[in-house]
Amino acid sequence: MPQSTPESTAELVERLLSRSAKTATSSVIRDLLQHANRPDVISLAGGIPAPELFPLERLANAATSAISELGAEATQYGLTEGVTELRELLAAEASVEAPVTPSQVVVTTGSQQAIDLIGRVLIDEGDTIVTDDPA
């Protein structure tokens, strides 16, 4: 009786992946970002600001202040929809144009997360989406 050979790790992982994961491809953005760190490239895309523009001293002061005031709580996960006080400030600012409540405000980690959330909430499979041609 022939002995079966053990699956390689790659074969095991491939067998466990969902259909969606098996057909996933690299995004154009991810492919472009590979070039963004080259010294001869000035990237105007990808949300990568020039490092010299970061207000490092102000960020350090803000971190020190947050830890001094909140202690270990400053290092914990917050609400999924964002810090309540920030949502209140944003709602008040937006209310200049139209009534907005903090419960209508969601703070995201960036534009990609916001676009993903909008898509999940507002778009159904089969819907037609109109976008600008980036080329």
Coordinates of C-alpha atoms in Angstrom, one line a residue:
M1 CA 0.0 0.0 0.0
P2 CA 1.6 3.3 -1.0
Q3 CA 2.2 5.9 1.7
S4 CA 0.5 9.2 1.2
T5 CA 2.9 12.2 1.3
P6 CA 2.1 15.0 3.7
E7 CA 0.7 18.2 2.3
S8 CA 3.2 21.0 1.9
T9 CA 2.4 24.1 3.9
A10 CA 1.5 26.0 0.7
E11 CA -0.9 23.2 -0.4
L12 CA -2.5 23.2 3.1
V13 CA -3.0 27.0 3.0
E14 CA -4.3 26.9 -0.5
R15 CA -6.9 24.3 0.5
L16 CA -8.0 26.4 3.4
L17 CA -8.5 29.7 1.6
S18 CA -11.9 31.0 0.7
R19 CA -12.8 31.3 -3.0
S20 CA -12.6 35.0 -2.7
A21 CA -9.1 34.9 -1.3
K22 CA -8.0 32.4 -4.0
T23 CA -9.0 34.8 -6.8
A24 CA -7.7 38.0 -5.1
T25 CA -5.1 40.0 -7.0
S26 CA -2.8 42.8 -6.1
S27 CA -4.3 46.3 -6.2
V28 CA -3.0 48.9 -8.6
I29 CA -2.5 51.2 -5.6
R30 CA -0.3 48.7 -3.8
D31 CA 1.7 48.1 -7.0
L32 CA 2.3 51.9 -7.4
L33 CA 3.3 52.3 -3.8
Q34 CA 6.2 50.0 -4.3
H35 CA 7.8 52.9 -6.2
A36 CA 6.9 55.7 -3.8
N37 CA 9.9 55.2 -1.5
R38 CA 12.4 55.6 -4.3
P39 CA 14.5 58.7 -3.7
D40 CA 14.0 59.8 -7.4
V41 CA 10.2 59.7 -7.1
I42 CA 8.0 62.5 -5.8
S43 CA 4.7 60.7 -5.2
L44 CA 1.5 62.7 -5.5
A45 CA -0.7 59.8 -4.7
G46 CA -1.0 57.1 -2.0
G47 CA -1.4 59.5 0.9
I48 CA 2.3 59.6 1.7
P49 CA 3.2 63.1 2.9
A50 CA 6.7 64.3 2.9
P51 CA 8.3 63.2 6.3
E52 CA 9.8 66.7 6.9
L53 CA 6.2 68.1 7.1
F54 CA 5.3 66.0 10.1
P55 CA 4.9 68.2 13.2
L56 CA 7.0 65.8 15.3
E57 CA 7.4 68.1 18.3
R58 CA 3.6 68.8 18.5
L59 CA 2.9 65.0 18.1
A60 CA 5.3 64.2 20.9
N61 CA 3.7 66.9 23.1
A62 CA 0.2 65.6 22.4
A63 CA 1.2 62.0 23.2
T64 CA 2.9 63.1 26.4
S65 CA -0.2 65.1 27.3
A66 CA -2.6 62.2 26.5
I67 CA -0.6 59.7 28.6
S68 CA -0.3 62.2 31.5
E69 CA -4.0 62.9 31.5
L70 CA -5.5 59.5 30.7
G71 CA -2.7 57.1 31.8
A72 CA -3.1 53.6 30.4
E73 CA -6.5 54.4 28.9
A74 CA -4.7 56.5 26.3
T75 CA -3.2 53.3 24.8
Q76 CA -6.4 51.3 24.7
Y77 CA -8.7 50.8 21.7
G78 CA -11.4 53.4 21.4
L79 CA -14.9 53.3 20.0
T80 CA -15.2 51.9 16.5
E81 CA -16.9 55.1 15.3
G82 CA -14.2 57.4 16.8
V83 CA -13.5 59.3 19.9
T84 CA -16.7 60.9 21.2
E85 CA -15.2 64.4 21.8
L86 CA -13.8 64.5 18.3
R87 CA -17.1 63.4 16.8
E88 CA -18.9 66.1 18.8
L89 CA -16.4 68.8 17.5
L90 CA -16.8 67.6 13.9
A91 CA -20.6 67.5 14.2
A92 CA -20.6 71.1 15.5
E93 CA -18.3 72.3 12.7
A94 CA -20.5 70.5 10.0
S95 CA -23.7 71.9 11.6
V96 CA -22.8 75.4 10.3
E97 CA -24.1 74.1 6.9
A98 CA -26.8 71.7 8.0
P99 CA -27.9 70.0 11.3
V100 CA -25.5 67.2 12.1
T101 CA -25.3 65.1 15.3
P102 CA -22.3 63.2 16.7
S103 CA -24.2 60.0 16.0
Q104 CA -24.1 60.8 12.3
V105 CA -20.3 61.2 12.4
V106 CA -17.8 58.3 11.9
V107 CA -14.1 58.9 12.1
T108 CA -12.0 56.6 10.0
T109 CA -8.3 55.8 9.8
G110 CA -8.1 57.1 6.3
S111 CA -9.8 57.5 2.9
Q112 CA -9.5 53.8 2.0
Q113 CA -11.4 52.8 5.1
A114 CA -14.1 55.4 4.5
I115 CA -14.6 54.3 0.9
D116 CA -14.7 50.7 1.9
L117 CA -17.4 51.4 4.6
I118 CA -19.4 53.5 2.2
G119 CA -19.3 50.7 -0.4
R120 CA -20.4 48.1 2.2
V121 CA -23.3 50.2 3.4
L122 CA -24.6 51.7 0.2
I123 CA -23.7 49.3 -2.7
D124 CA -25.3 46.0 -3.5
E125 CA -23.9 43.3 -5.7
G126 CA -25.0 44.1 -9.3
D127 CA -25.3 47.9 -8.7
T128 CA -23.7 50.1 -11.4
I129 CA -20.9 52.3 -10.1
V130 CA -19.8 55.4 -12.0
T131 CA -16.2 56.6 -11.3
D132 CA -13.7 59.0 -12.8
D133 CA -11.1 57.5 -15.2
P134 CA -7.8 58.0 -13.3
A135 CA -5.8 57.6 -16.5

